[in-house]
Every structure is written in C-alpha cells, then in structure tokens.
Amino acid sequence: MVKEPKETIGWTMPELASKVAHDLEDGWFVNLGIGLPTLVADSIPEGKEIILHSENGLLGLGPKPEPGEEDWDLVNAGKEPITLLPGGVYFSQSESFAMIRGGHIDAAVLGAFQVSQRGDLASWKLPNTLLGRVGGAMDLTAGAKRVFLFMQHTSKQGPKIVEECTYPLTTPGCVDRIYTNLAVIEVTDDGLVVRELAPGVTFDYVQERTAAPLTLQADNPSEKVGV
Amino acid sequence: MVKEPKETIGWTMPELASKVAHDLEDGWFVNLGIGLPTLVADSIPEGKEIILHSENGLLGLGPKPEPGEEDWDLVNAGKEPITLLPGGVYFSQSESFAMIRGGHIDAAVLGAFQVSQRGDLASWKLPNTLLGRVGGAMDLTAGAKRVFLFMQHTSKQGPKIVEECTYPLTTPGCVDRIYTNLAVIEVTDDGLVVRELAPGVTFDYVQERTAAPLTLQADNPSEKVGV
Amino acid sequence: MIQKKFESAAQAVADMQDGATLLVGGFGGSGLPSHLVAALVEQGAKDLTIVSNNIGAVSDGVAALISNDQVRKISCSFPVGPHADDLIARLEKGTIELEIVPQGTLAERIRAGGAGIAAFYTPTGAHTELGEGKEEREFNGRLHLMEHAIVADYAFIKAHRADRWGNLVYRKTQRNFNPVMATAARITIAEVDEVVEVGEIDPETVVTPSIYVHRLVELSPQKEGKVLVNG
Amino acid sequence: MIQKKFESAAQAVADMQDGATLLVGGFGGSGLPSHLVAALVEQGAKDLTIVSNNIGAVSDGVAALISNDQVRKISCSFPVGPHADDLIARLEKGTIELEIVPQGTLAERIRAGGAGIAAFYTPTGAHTELGEGKEEREFNGRLHLMEHAIVADYAFIKAHRADRWGNLVYRKTQRNFNPVMATAARITIAEVDEVVEVGEIDPETVVTPSIYVHRLVELSPQKEGKVLVNG
C-alpha cells in the first residue's frame, strides 16, 4: 500500500464529474452529496434531463446563482445558494426523506471516508471523535436505488477502499460503484471489479493504492485501458 | 324500556344542532360526521369562528352551494357538494388523517348505532351483516380530543344508549357527550349524567328510553329543567 | 428528454398483467380516474388486488372492475353504496376477498409504502373487530395496532394539471387519496385535464412532485365542453 | 374571533417553562426562526430538550441556547459547524446530552408525532452505531429499526406569510423542517414576514394548515429593507 503523493494523476475532479454525469440516465432523479459530488451538477450533457434532488427539500436543482443573485431561502444540502430549474419544486424535509427512504431516488452520488470490498460505506464519523455528521447519509444510502461514490482514491491516511471498514458504518453493502481519480470500480458479488482506468494509470498502480483485491473487468481491453 | 313512537318530542334536529354549535368554542377545529351532524354547520352563531374539517381533505367547510353552483370537485365526507370559507384549505387524505390521528381536531360530532355507559361507541357495522362502513369513524373517535354524538335518542330497535354495546365497536371509551332529541348526557367516570333535558321531557321519560342508568347532574335545578 | 405522456388511457394501461396490485384514487366520483378504470375494464387484466377508499359510490369506479370479474381482493374503508350489489354477490359466492380498513389507516399504510416505512403503530382500530389478528402493543399506556405498508404495481390517479416532467396540481377536494397513492406504486399513471410545459406551474404550488409520476394521460373534459358531474 | 398574533417574539415565548421540549425549524440559516430563538435566550428557560437539524451552522440558531446553558439535551443530525465549539465543551463537561439522529429518521419521528403514529420501522441506521440499543425487526428480509415518535411542548418555526387563522406559506427551501415541526408541538409559534387577512392566501397553495399553528409573530425584514443573509 502506497500513500498518495500530492500530485495530479488520473482524472481531475471535473473530469470525473463528467464521467459520473455520463453514466446517469435521462430522466433519473439524482441526489448529489455535499462537497465533491456537487461538481456533477455542472457536467450534465446538453439535452439530458437529470433531475437533481436536494434533501433539504427540492427537486430540479439548477446551477449556482450569479454573484449578487444569491437568495438565502434557496440553498442546497450544503447550505450554499443555488437556483431552481423550470419544473423544479419545493417540499418539506419529511417529504424529501419520504422520497429517499421510499426508493424513489434513482442514484445518490456521495463522498466517503472508507468503502469495503462488499460495498459497506463509512462516511459520517471519524473514529474516536465525539461528533459525527450523519445528516442524510444513512437515509440516502439505505434508500436510493443506486449508490455511487465520488472520491479521491486515497486519503492522507492511505487507501480508502478496504477489505473491512474500520470507521463507523453508514450503511452496510450499499455501494454499487466507486468513481475515483484513478478508476471506476464496480462492487459486485464477486468483489471489486475495475471497469475503467484513468489515462496513464495502470491496474497495478490502482491495486497498490487499494487495500482490497481488485479484478479487471473481463471485457476490459487490457491493462492499457485509458493509457 | 319503551320503544320510541313516531312522534315529535323534545328538540328538533335543527334545535339540537344549535345546541351543539353553542357548545363548540371559538377557534375550535371540528369534524362533522356524515348525515345528521352536518346540520351543525348551518347553526354556528354569528361571530363565532369554528373551523370545520372534512376528512376527505379540507378545513374551512362553508355552507351548501346555491342550486346550480355545485362543483363536484368540492365535496364533503358525505360526497355532497359544499363550499369553502375564506381561510379554508385543501389537503390530501393522508394529511387529513394525520390531523385526526394526531389529536389536532378539537371535537368530532358523529352519529351512532349504540353508545355504552362507559362511552364505548358502535357506529360502523350492524350485527350479522357482510359489509361495514367504517370510513373515518375509527380514526376520528380514536384521534379527536372530544367525541360528541348527535343522534335520535332511540331507534326503531329501541334504546341506543346501553350498558354494553352489542354491535361491533368503533372505539371503546371514546364518547364524551351525547346530544339527543331528549337530553344532553355526559359520559363521566361515574357513568352517564344528564346535563340538560329537552323542553317537556322529564328525567324519567329519558331513563325509560335508555338501557343504562342515568343520573341527573347535581347542580341541575330539578327534573323540571326545560319544562 | 423526459416524456411521460401516453396517447390514450388504453395505451397507458396496456402492459398491466393479471395479478397486479392497483391503487385507485378518488373519493366517490371526486378525483376518480374514471378513464383509466374504463380502459382497464376494456384491457381485461384479471385477479387484481385493488386498494381504493370507495367501491360502490359510482358506477364508473372500482365497481366496474368488480362487476367485470377482474378483482381477486379489494381493500377499502367504505364498501357500500348504490353500486355495491355486485360486490355483495361475489362475496357470497366467495370469488372475491374484502379487507375493510379504517380510512386513516388505509391512507397511512399507503403513505408508509411510498415513504419506505415497513410498518407502524396506530391506536385506530384497537379493541375492535378490524383489529383482530393484528399485532398489538402498548405505547404510553394505550393499545396500538401494528399496520403494514401497502405498495402496489400500479396507481391510477386523477389530477387537474401536469407539466411534462409529471408535476401535478389538483382542483379542490379532488386531491383526496390521489397524492398519497401517487407515492406508493412502481408505476403511477395520472389522468389529467391538461399537460403543460415545465415551468408553467408555480413551484410553490406543486402537490405531487414529478418523481412520483411515471405516465400521463391528457383528457380534457372541460375543453370538450363536458360538464363533470360524478356524484 | 380567532386571533393568534402576538405583539412580539418576547411575548410569544413568555410562558415557556424550564424543562420544556422544543422543536426548532430551519436548515442552517434558511427557515430558521431566529427572532424566536433570540427571545428565548432573553427569556431564559433552562433544562430544555431541543430537536433541531443543525446546531452549529449559525450563531443565531440553537447554538445560542447552548452557549447560554439553557439546553439539557439536543437531538439533531448534524452537530457540527463553525459554532459547535460550545457544544463540544459542554459534552466534555457532561452538562449536555447529544442524540445524533439520521436526518430522515429525525423528520419521520417528528412527522409520526404530529400524525399520532407511536412508532415505526425504518431500514435507515440498521447495522450501524446509531442503531445500537434500538429494537430491530426484519421485514421483507431486511433489518429495520423501531423508531419512536417525537412530540414537543413548543415548536419554533419560520414561514413567509400567514393569514389570521394561521395558514402558512413558505419561500423556497425555507420549508425544510418547518412544516413537519409545526405538526408535532402542543404550541407551535410561527415567525413570519407578514400576517394577512383570511382569504388572501390561495387555498390550493397553503403548506401548513391553520390547525397546526397556535401563535404568530410578524417580523417584516423585507419591509425594514434588511437584506437577509443568514449563511
């Protein structure tokens, strides 16, 4: 296991956001987590209608307002000012989580502290801390039809993709796919499968930075994918 | 026990409706059951604001529309066309019953097949019938802060106020007060207490038509009340 | 591009299978998706499990499906009315099953289904015939019944106006069971008077957000000059 | 005649007792009833049990009550942010109790309180630290937790406009926890920008019906030309 040096390797976060946006299907209702995942909002291809959900009570999240145009009664789950697209609607937190818990959200794109080879997610609390910030993370990961992670492949502490989570769990077995700067990895019944490697990144390079066994997707052209 | 002859004795139903309306307090939210209780709507004194609830999804029920002015998208729980007062609002059945079950309705005024001396109510199903019409009756009687019955004192079958209900129960111990053409009766921990007698009606006359022991309210001037 | 509009009620219900579970909105004739019900009578799917508040209030409601022998089980709060005779006949023959559910419990079970709540405890119906056989539990000294969520394959609902995404607004007490039923089905089909472009409905006034609506059928009774009297 | 309007936030909170349970709406600064919170800091009731989603996001929120040592217990989903230091200090001293609740479970527990549902089963939080000690039960092969309703003595909520009866409409995402909290308190106090006469709000657009609102305080920030930046 190798710690990630402070260098630019693989996809940039905006590139990764485009990749996620490409995989979201026309007409899906998608929740984007606080932080990095919000980048996906700016990357949705022209002509594709993805309806973004914000758990504080809206569907149809639009781009950030122009400076000076902020309305502090129109914020996203990160409490940042946003806009509403035509067709967007407002509702209460209880309605919002009825949507989430009820399985109406097609995909949630979230950050993570750790994810295990079985798709267990740890994202709300660091070990040995007094406070956790669970927010809507447990509801989203228990309720959304698909959970995609959007994250740096490693942290300062080392690999984030692990055999067993050592941090407090958010929801076990909830993660379907992991998008990192190095690779796109599916969580399958047979373990973690690398579906795509970032340009200039080898399978071995990814495996070295991953604390769980990976396999390369069978129909993947080769390790040279993306090189 | 004496069967009620087909005669006019005691209060008329509109008079009884006025009596109920008089006892409802300014600002109360009140649900009126299908049938007789709807008469109360027309009897609310000028200047008193009683907000009527209809379980199919409105607050602020107004009078019947003028002939020709009916809107079949604006009906009460009896599926009759009604109107909405200024300040009235619409909502869904689930919101409507959240109000009811959550204890937000100050009083429900309902009909009855039978009521026992302990306030058990039977109102949704006749014995030995295939179909019952429960509607919102169980929810209203389990949820409203107060349950008032509005009914004829007896039926063709005889007394409706009984020691024990023999018909299927709606909710046990839910009834607070019984308004009939003969008397106003409180359900108390010490049994049924006659609070008021209709004009020309004696306590004995009421007791004869009631299959449970009654007492006259202690501070009641005398049996001659209302004579 | 999102397009949920079907050309006709017949097309919107064409894929319904025998044995499906179906929620039907409406309270009597108000908010009843009668064109969808009529299309299903025509389509002919059998052995349906139906959840609807009333069944005998109007002839163009669930009563029509019962009379056409398409229904295996019906859950409702008010199984009486002028058109309930065919139900009674089938109950006596034993070809249909009836579950009577208190109206608020019916609404809440559907709400739970839509909101991902598996079951809940309510005081409604405790100590009654309708509570028999149900799991009981005391909370705060009061007996409650455990009630299970209802989820369905399809919901037929009626609304006033939809936009292209499927956001819905209703007219007056037309709402009744429609907004809650919209949430609890795999495929919710809304019969509406009018479909408009996104942005034409004020976002503060939408009652059913588009996430709950999968198919739209536009039927414009007003435009056709028809007077709607469903009483 | 119904009149729910109080002259000031101070008067609206004057009868609050030590030991009360209080729901506070808002999501960060959006929809936060900050004048009511400020009035309660001034009023001084102690040993409060508070339910609010955020506590450290803004200094004029629940953080102010914590810093003023009025809070015995706090239930929330997000106990972090720039103003959470005073909470941490009190947790370390053991003078305050913290219950972290998943946001959807928090909203649903409040909704259950308002709707007369004693408890419910949710999959959220099963197999996690936050589910420890809770009753578990399997439905459809999936583990669920039993969660209890939350009811309160008071709710502080923020809305945009009220009518004299107490019907409320909100502005945009100002709704958040406000509509659900309005339903779950014995006394709900709404801080609004404007109180209008009945009939001035379209009945199709009311979000919180008057039945849930007991006191109104009119505070007109827009009229005073104040720019609202609660971020």
XYZ file of N, CA and C in Angstrom, chain C residues 2-209:
624
model
N -37.367 14.051 -21.066
C -38.409 13.357 -20.321
C -39.753 13.531 -21.010
N -40.392 12.429 -21.297
C -41.725 12.490 -21.914
C -42.568 11.368 -21.332
N -43.512 11.711 -20.485
C -44.302 10.696 -19.789
C -45.709 10.546 -20.378
N -46.002 11.363 -21.382
C -47.357 11.403 -21.896
C -47.651 10.225 -22.815
N -48.778 9.561 -22.564
C -49.258 8.489 -23.438
C -50.416 9.032 -24.258
N -50.622 8.427 -25.412
C -51.641 8.933 -26.330
C -53.062 8.717 -25.814
N -53.231 7.652 -25.024
C -54.587 7.340 -24.567
C -54.513 6.564 -23.272
N -55.634 6.517 -22.589
C -55.723 5.709 -21.380
C -55.455 4.246 -21.719
N -55.955 3.793 -22.856
C -55.755 2.396 -23.269
C -54.265 2.068 -23.363
N -53.497 2.969 -23.992
C -52.054 2.723 -24.117
C -51.358 2.754 -22.762
N -51.827 3.634 -21.894
C -51.170 3.788 -20.588
C -51.346 2.560 -19.707
N -52.420 1.789 -19.939
C -52.665 0.608 -19.087
C -52.391 -0.700 -19.828
N -51.898 -0.591 -21.065
C -51.791 -1.776 -21.933
C -50.928 -2.888 -21.341
N -49.896 -2.541 -20.583
C -48.963 -3.580 -20.107
C -49.375 -4.190 -18.768
N -50.537 -3.865 -18.274
C -50.928 -4.399 -16.966
C -51.184 -5.899 -17.043
N -50.640 -6.609 -16.064
C -50.686 -8.070 -16.054
C -51.756 -8.564 -15.087
N -52.221 -9.771 -15.329
C -53.078 -10.445 -14.346
C -52.326 -10.514 -13.013
N -53.068 -10.355 -11.938
C -52.450 -10.489 -10.616
C -51.810 -9.226 -10.087
N -51.873 -8.147 -10.842
C -51.250 -6.895 -10.407
C -51.982 -6.307 -9.198
N -51.242 -5.526 -8.414
C -51.834 -4.743 -7.336
C -51.994 -3.311 -7.823
N -53.176 -2.740 -7.568
C -53.524 -1.441 -8.145
C -54.154 -0.540 -7.089
N -53.649 0.671 -6.983
C -54.270 1.705 -6.153
C -55.143 2.571 -7.050
N -56.354 2.868 -6.623
C -57.229 3.742 -7.413
C -57.661 4.924 -6.543
N -57.284 6.122 -6.960
C -57.615 7.339 -6.231
C -59.079 7.697 -6.351
N -59.442 8.794 -5.685
C -60.811 9.255 -5.733
C -61.537 9.004 -4.430
N -62.552 9.852 -4.216
C -63.403 9.745 -3.031
C -64.800 9.891 -3.590
N -65.472 8.754 -3.793
C -66.656 8.796 -4.624
C -66.221 9.166 -6.025
N -66.927 10.074 -6.649
C -66.575 10.476 -8.005
C -65.519 11.557 -8.074
N -65.261 12.223 -6.949
C -64.324 13.340 -6.948
C -62.888 12.832 -6.983
N -62.142 13.229 -8.009
C -60.761 12.772 -8.127
C -60.637 11.330 -8.569
N -61.702 10.792 -9.108
C -61.671 9.407 -9.586
C -61.088 9.366 -11.004
N -60.077 8.541 -11.239
C -59.502 8.431 -12.598
C -60.358 7.494 -13.449
N -61.536 7.961 -13.804
C -62.530 7.060 -14.389
C -62.152 6.590 -15.796
N -61.402 7.397 -16.539
C -60.993 6.951 -17.878
C -59.978 5.822 -17.790
N -59.099 5.884 -16.813
C -58.126 4.803 -16.637
C -58.837 3.522 -16.206
N -59.804 3.673 -15.298
C -60.563 2.498 -14.855
C -61.300 1.894 -16.056
N -61.928 2.731 -16.846
C -62.659 2.241 -18.030
C -61.704 1.542 -18.995
N -60.515 2.086 -19.148
C -59.532 1.464 -20.044
C -59.106 0.106 -19.515
N -59.036 -0.025 -18.206
C -58.638 -1.306 -17.617
C -59.763 -2.339 -17.746
N -60.986 -1.884 -17.675
C -62.117 -2.794 -17.922
C -61.994 -3.343 -19.345
N -61.702 -2.463 -20.258
C -61.518 -2.838 -21.666
C -60.311 -3.773 -21.838
N -59.222 -3.438 -21.162
C -57.966 -4.203 -21.286
C -58.114 -5.605 -20.732
N -58.808 -5.718 -19.592
C -59.213 -7.042 -19.138
C -58.319 -7.786 -18.155
N -57.242 -7.161 -17.650
C -56.367 -7.858 -16.684
C -57.198 -8.377 -15.514
N -56.887 -9.611 -15.071
C -57.702 -10.272 -14.050
C -56.923 -10.478 -12.754
N -57.636 -11.026 -11.754
C -57.026 -11.372 -10.466
C -56.324 -10.173 -9.829
N -56.893 -9.021 -10.010
C -56.284 -7.804 -9.474
C -56.530 -7.689 -7.970
N -55.539 -7.139 -7.282
C -55.735 -6.706 -5.905
C -55.878 -5.197 -5.951
N -56.999 -4.697 -5.449
C -57.279 -3.269 -5.590
C -57.404 -2.611 -4.225
N -56.804 -1.442 -4.122
C -56.907 -0.631 -2.921
C -57.546 0.685 -3.321
N -58.710 0.978 -2.738
C -59.436 2.188 -3.098
C -60.419 2.492 -1.971
N -60.614 3.752 -1.663
C -61.444 4.054 -0.495
C -62.881 3.587 -0.631
N -63.505 3.940 -1.757
C -64.909 3.591 -2.003
C -64.948 2.589 -3.126
N -65.967 1.789 -3.146
C -66.076 0.918 -4.307
C -67.455 0.920 -4.916
N -68.440 1.402 -4.166
C -69.781 1.324 -4.715
C -70.423 2.675 -4.956
N -69.638 3.747 -4.771
C -70.240 5.070 -4.827
C -70.627 5.462 -6.249
N -69.810 5.077 -7.198
C -70.082 5.466 -8.590
C -69.848 4.271 -9.499
N -70.661 4.198 -10.557
C -70.617 3.023 -11.431
C -69.345 2.984 -12.259
N -68.722 4.158 -12.487
C -67.512 4.165 -13.307
C -66.244 4.062 -12.458
N -66.394 3.649 -11.217
C -65.237 3.447 -10.355
C -64.865 1.982 -10.288
N -64.314 1.589 -9.145
C -63.847 0.221 -8.963
C -64.995 -0.780 -9.127
N -66.205 -0.318 -8.870
C -67.374 -1.187 -9.044
C -67.389 -1.829 -10.433
N -66.961 -1.077 -11.433
C -66.960 -1.594 -12.805
C -65.989 -2.762 -12.954
N -64.850 -2.691 -12.273
C -63.873 -3.789 -12.343
C -64.387 -5.026 -11.614
N -65.110 -4.774 -10.515
C -65.692 -5.891 -9.765
C -66.761 -6.581 -10.604
N -67.630 -5.791 -11.186
C -68.717 -6.351 -11.983
C -68.169 -7.138 -13.169
N -67.010 -6.723 -13.657
C -66.387 -7.407 -14.799
C -65.495 -8.576 -14.358
N -65.587 -8.955 -13.079
C -64.846 -10.104 -12.535
C -63.335 -10.014 -12.734
N -62.794 -8.812 -12.556
C -61.347 -8.661 -12.700
C -60.633 -8.598 -11.346
N -61.399 -8.630 -10.261
C -60.820 -8.334 -8.952
C -60.825 -9.578 -8.058
N -59.658 -9.886 -7.488
C -59.498 -11.013 -6.574
C -59.649 -10.558 -5.122
N -59.132 -9.353 -4.861
C -59.171 -8.823 -3.496
C -59.332 -7.312 -3.537
N -60.101 -6.800 -2.595
C -60.297 -5.361 -2.513
C -60.085 -4.900 -1.078
N -59.282 -3.852 -0.917
C -59.095 -3.223 0.388
C -59.693 -1.829 0.331
N -60.589 -1.515 1.248
C -61.242 -0.217 1.218
C -61.809 0.093 2.597
N -62.283 1.327 2.770
C -62.890 1.694 4.055
C -64.408 1.730 3.974
N -64.951 1.799 2.767
C -66.370 2.096 2.623
C -66.986 1.262 1.499
N -67.173 -0.050 1.746
C -67.607 -0.944 0.670
C -69.112 -0.965 0.495
N -69.738 0.183 0.545
C -71.186 0.238 0.383
C -71.541 1.332 -0.617
N -72.800 1.422 -0.931
C -73.231 2.441 -1.871
C -74.088 1.819 -2.945
N -74.616 2.673 -3.823
C -75.609 2.193 -4.786
C -75.090 1.142 -5.754
N -73.769 1.050 -5.927
C -73.249 0.113 -6.931
C -72.485 -1.045 -6.294
N -72.824 -1.363 -5.045
C -72.081 -2.402 -4.321
C -72.717 -3.785 -4.445
N -73.812 -3.875 -5.144
C -74.519 -5.160 -5.210
C -73.661 -6.271 -5.804
N -72.912 -5.926 -6.853
C -72.081 -6.947 -7.491
C -70.980 -7.428 -6.547
N -70.513 -6.544 -5.684
C -69.529 -6.956 -4.676
C -70.165 -7.962 -3.722
N -71.352 -7.619 -3.233
C -72.018 -8.487 -2.265
C -72.252 -9.874 -2.875
N -72.694 -9.902 -4.127
C -72.935 -11.185 -4.795
C -71.663 -12.018 -4.848
N -70.541 -11.399 -5.163
C -69.267 -12.117 -5.287
C -68.698 -12.511 -3.923
N -68.973 -11.704 -2.920
C -68.550 -12.082 -1.566
C -69.310 -13.334 -1.133
N -70.582 -13.364 -1.445
C -71.398 -14.523 -1.055
C -70.969 -15.774 -1.802
N -70.557 -15.609 -3.048
C -70.048 -16.747 -3.833
C -68.627 -17.125 -3.408
N -67.953 -16.204 -2.750
C -66.576 -16.474 -2.321
C -65.542 -16.273 -3.415
N -65.883 -15.498 -4.447
C -64.921 -15.289 -5.537
C -64.103 -14.012 -5.364
N -64.391 -13.278 -4.297
C -63.627 -12.054 -4.052
C -63.375 -11.953 -2.552
N -62.229 -11.366 -2.220
C -61.882 -11.169 -0.816
C -61.993 -9.679 -0.490
N -62.591 -9.383 0.661
C -62.754 -7.980 1.070
C -61.977 -7.718 2.354
N -61.142 -6.688 2.353
C -60.479 -6.232 3.569
C -60.984 -4.827 3.868
N -61.675 -4.670 4.998
C -62.137 -3.340 5.391
C -61.067 -2.706 6.276
N -60.638 -1.525 5.912
C -59.550 -0.835 6.613
C -60.045 0.553 7.011
N -59.845 0.960 8.265
C -60.219 2.330 8.623
C -59.546 3.329 7.666
N -60.273 4.357 7.317
C -59.823 5.256 6.258
C -58.442 5.872 6.519
N -58.222 6.266 7.765
C -56.925 6.868 8.104
C -55.810 5.846 8.097
N -56.114 4.639 8.496
C -55.112 3.570 8.450
C -54.805 3.205 7.012
N -55.831 3.214 6.178
C -55.633 2.947 4.745
C -54.695 3.998 4.151
N -54.990 5.271 4.420
C -54.154 6.356 3.894
C -52.726 6.241 4.433
N -52.608 5.912 5.713
C -51.279 5.870 6.329
C -50.484 4.656 5.854
N -51.156 3.547 5.621
C -50.442 2.371 5.100
C -49.893 2.653 3.704
N -50.650 3.380 2.909
C -50.182 3.747 1.569
C -49.049 4.756 1.690
N -49.210 5.709 2.598
C -48.154 6.694 2.827
C -46.860 6.002 3.259
N -46.985 5.005 4.148
C -45.815 4.247 4.596
C -45.162 3.532 3.417
N -45.983 2.956 2.559
C -45.445 2.278 1.382
C -44.636 3.222 0.512
N -45.149 4.398 0.302
C -44.443 5.383 -0.509
C -43.205 5.935 0.156
N -43.186 5.944 1.485
C -42.106 6.586 2.247
C -41.088 5.595 2.796
N -41.198 4.318 2.430
C -40.202 3.349 2.862
C -40.288 2.957 4.328
N -41.450 3.132 4.908
C -41.696 2.712 6.293
C -42.370 1.339 6.216
N -41.751 0.318 6.800
C -42.272 -1.040 6.628
C -43.579 -1.251 7.383
N -43.672 -0.649 8.559
C -44.856 -0.842 9.399
C -44.874 0.256 10.450
N -46.048 0.427 11.079
C -46.178 1.492 12.075
C -47.245 1.109 13.078
N -47.280 1.846 14.175
C -48.248 1.589 15.235
C -49.262 2.717 15.326
N -50.536 2.347 15.277
C -51.619 3.330 15.368
C -52.646 2.888 16.404
N -53.245 3.832 17.134
C -54.305 3.458 18.071
C -55.623 3.124 17.364
N -55.760 3.540 16.106
C -57.020 3.321 15.390
C -57.316 1.831 15.238
N -58.505 1.443 15.641
C -58.938 0.057 15.433
C -58.598 -0.897 16.555
N -57.837 -0.426 17.547
C -57.518 -1.300 18.677
C -58.811 -1.652 19.413
N -58.899 -2.838 19.930
C -60.077 -3.337 20.652
C -61.312 -3.435 19.756
N -61.124 -3.562 18.458
C -62.288 -3.700 17.566
C -62.134 -4.941 16.697
N -63.237 -5.268 16.022
C -63.246 -6.392 15.092
C -62.193 -6.228 13.991
N -61.951 -5.012 13.564
C -60.972 -4.783 12.492
C -59.534 -4.933 12.988
N -59.370 -4.954 14.313
C -58.030 -5.151 14.855
C -57.715 -6.609 15.152
N -58.697 -7.461 15.008
C -58.496 -8.877 15.349
C -57.402 -9.507 14.498
N -56.530 -10.247 15.166
C -55.459 -10.930 14.449
C -54.253 -10.050 14.189
N -54.361 -8.767 14.518
C -53.213 -7.883 14.296
C -52.328 -7.845 15.535
N -51.070 -7.592 15.310
C -50.141 -7.499 16.420
C -50.460 -6.240 17.219
N -50.527 -6.398 18.551
C -50.869 -5.270 19.418
C -49.673 -4.890 20.273
N -49.630 -3.640 20.672
C -48.538 -3.192 21.538
C -48.955 -1.906 22.231
N -48.554 -1.798 23.470
C -48.931 -0.607 24.220
C -47.841 0.471 24.126
N -48.271 1.686 23.874
C -47.375 2.851 23.931
C -48.061 3.899 24.796
N -47.338 4.460 25.734
C -47.894 5.484 26.622
C -49.218 5.035 27.241
N -49.282 3.757 27.604
C -50.466 3.249 28.281
C -51.661 3.009 27.383
N -51.463 3.081 26.090
C -52.585 2.943 25.158
C -52.286 1.837 24.147
N -53.290 1.027 23.879
C -53.086 -0.083 22.956
C -53.015 0.423 21.513
N -52.024 -0.056 20.785
C -51.861 0.284 19.371
C -51.834 -1.001 18.543
N -52.158 -0.860 17.279
C -52.045 -1.974 16.327
C -50.846 -1.739 15.418
N -50.158 -2.836 15.072
C -49.124 -2.708 14.059
C -49.769 -2.864 12.689
N -49.535 -1.904 11.840
C -50.098 -1.927 10.486
C -48.955 -1.912 9.472
N -49.120 -2.706 8.418
C -48.071 -2.838 7.412
C -48.271 -1.879 6.240
N -47.163 -1.500 5.638
C -47.187 -0.644 4.452
C -47.897 -1.335 3.295
N -48.520 -0.527 2.462
C -49.086 -1.012 1.191
C -48.247 -0.435 0.046
N -47.747 -1.319 -0.807
C -47.115 -0.857 -2.042
C -47.808 -1.577 -3.195
N -47.763 -0.960 -4.360
C -48.523 -1.508 -5.476
C -47.697 -1.512 -6.744
N -48.158 -2.304 -7.696
C -47.539 -2.277 -9.016
C -47.938 -1.006 -9.768
N -49.212 -0.669 -9.673
C -49.728 0.499 -10.387
C -50.557 1.377 -9.460
N -50.585 2.654 -9.745
C -51.571 3.561 -9.148
C -52.251 4.310 -10.277
N -53.564 4.369 -10.197
C -54.344 5.226 -11.115
C -54.733 6.454 -10.314
N -54.308 7.627 -10.752
C -54.707 8.827 -10.037
C -55.267 9.856 -11.008
N -55.981 10.798 -10.421
C -56.592 11.874 -11.207
C -56.053 13.196 -10.668
N -55.620 14.060 -11.566
C -55.185 15.391 -11.146
C -55.703 16.416 -12.141
N -55.523 17.674 -11.805
C -56.045 18.714 -12.683
C -55.060 19.030 -13.807
N -53.832 19.297 -13.429
C -52.850 19.763 -14.415
C -51.510 19.105 -14.111
N -50.808 18.752 -15.178
C -49.464 18.214 -15.045
C -48.531 19.031 -15.915
N -47.237 19.058 -15.567
C -46.270 19.546 -16.557
C -45.577 18.332 -17.178
N -44.736 18.586 -18.158
C -44.124 17.499 -18.921
C -43.338 16.529 -18.035
N -42.726 17.039 -16.969
C -41.986 16.158 -16.055
C -42.920 15.273 -15.214
N -44.174 15.723 -15.059
C -45.105 14.943 -14.252
C -45.454 15.576 -12.912
N -45.036 16.826 -12.698
C -45.503 17.545 -11.502
C -47.008 17.744 -11.611
N -47.692 17.576 -10.487
C -49.158 17.637 -10.523
C -49.731 18.676 -9.562
N -50.801 19.321 -10.004
C -51.679 20.089 -9.115
C -53.102 19.564 -9.282
N -53.884 19.761 -8.232
C -55.242 19.221 -8.183
C -56.240 20.366 -8.065
N -57.507 20.039 -8.223
C -58.589 21.009 -8.003
C -59.314 20.650 -6.721
N -59.232 21.522 -5.716
C -60.054 21.412 -4.513
C -59.962 20.021 -3.862
N -61.109 19.428 -3.510
C -61.046 18.141 -2.801
C -60.820 16.959 -3.742
N -60.487 17.260 -4.970
C -60.045 16.227 -5.902
C -58.772 15.538 -5.399
N -58.054 16.200 -4.496
C -56.818 15.585 -4.008
C -57.091 14.245 -3.351
N -57.906 14.252 -2.336
C -58.204 13.072 -1.505
C -57.083 12.029 -1.506
N -57.307 10.838 -2.014
C -56.274 9.795 -1.940
C -55.213 9.912 -3.039
N -55.422 10.814 -4.010
C -54.522 10.829 -5.165
C -53.059 11.132 -4.820
N -52.776 12.202 -4.049
C -51.349 12.475 -3.787
C -50.642 11.341 -3.047
N -51.319 10.704 -2.105
C -50.625 9.652 -1.350
C -50.488 8.387 -2.188
N -51.488 8.066 -2.981
C -51.383 6.873 -3.832
C -50.286 7.037 -4.878
N -50.104 8.273 -5.349
C -49.057 8.522 -6.351
C -47.686 8.065 -5.867
N -47.492 8.081 -4.530
C -46.149 7.792 -3.999
C -45.851 6.307 -3.856
N -46.880 5.466 -3.928
C -46.715 4.096 -3.433
C -46.766 3.020 -4.514
N -46.628 3.409 -5.754
C -46.697 2.423 -6.835
C -45.413 2.435 -7.669
N -45.113 1.285 -8.214
C -43.975 1.187 -9.124
C -44.258 2.041 -10.357
N -45.482 1.992 -10.834
C -45.880 2.794 -11.996
C -47.146 3.578 -11.662
N -47.003 4.877 -11.553
C -48.141 5.747 -11.264
C -48.600 6.405 -12.557
N -49.862 6.214 -12.859
C -50.440 6.778 -14.085
C -51.440 7.857 -13.685
N -51.203 9.070 -14.159
C -52.083 10.181 -13.809
C -52.937 10.589 -14.992
N -54.230 10.619 -14.739
C -55.199 11.125 -15.714
C -55.402 12.602 -15.390
N -55.079 13.475 -16.325
C -55.136 14.913 -16.036
C -55.928 15.644 -17.109
N -56.400 16.827 -16.732
C -57.148 17.636 -17.683
C -56.232 18.266 -18.731
N -54.968 18.476 -18.330
C -54.099 19.271 -19.181
C -52.640 18.982 -18.855
N -51.799 18.854 -19.877
C -50.350 18.751 -19.675
C -49.706 20.015 -20.239
N -48.942 20.704 -19.399
C -48.294 21.945 -19.830
C -46.773 21.765 -19.820
N -46.050 22.733 -20.326
C -44.585 22.644 -20.381
C -44.019 22.889 -18.972
N -42.815 22.390 -18.717
C -42.187 22.636 -17.417
C -42.009 24.139 -17.216
N -42.195 24.550 -15.969
C -42.060 25.966 -15.645
C -43.394 26.692 -15.639
N -44.431 26.054 -16.191
C -45.732 26.733 -16.231
C -46.524 26.575 -14.934
N -46.083 25.651 -14.071
C -46.734 25.508 -12.765
C -45.811 26.131 -11.717
N -46.352 27.013 -10.903
C -45.576 27.661 -9.839
C -44.977 26.584 -8.925
N -43.638 26.593 -8.767
C -43.004 25.532 -7.969
C -43.458 25.491 -6.511
N -44.021 26.587 -6.010
C -44.501 26.597 -4.622
C -45.845 25.890 -4.478
N -46.498 25.591 -5.602
C -47.874 25.074 -5.535
C -48.007 23.611 -5.941
N -46.915 23.011 -6.389
C -46.986 21.615 -6.827
C -47.336 20.738 -5.624
N -48.284 19.841 -5.800
C -48.696 18.951 -4.712
C -48.010 17.588 -4.849
N -47.987 17.046 -6.044
C -47.287 15.786 -6.293
C -46.066 16.064 -7.157
N -44.868 15.974 -6.580
C -43.661 16.194 -7.390
C -43.495 15.107 -8.452
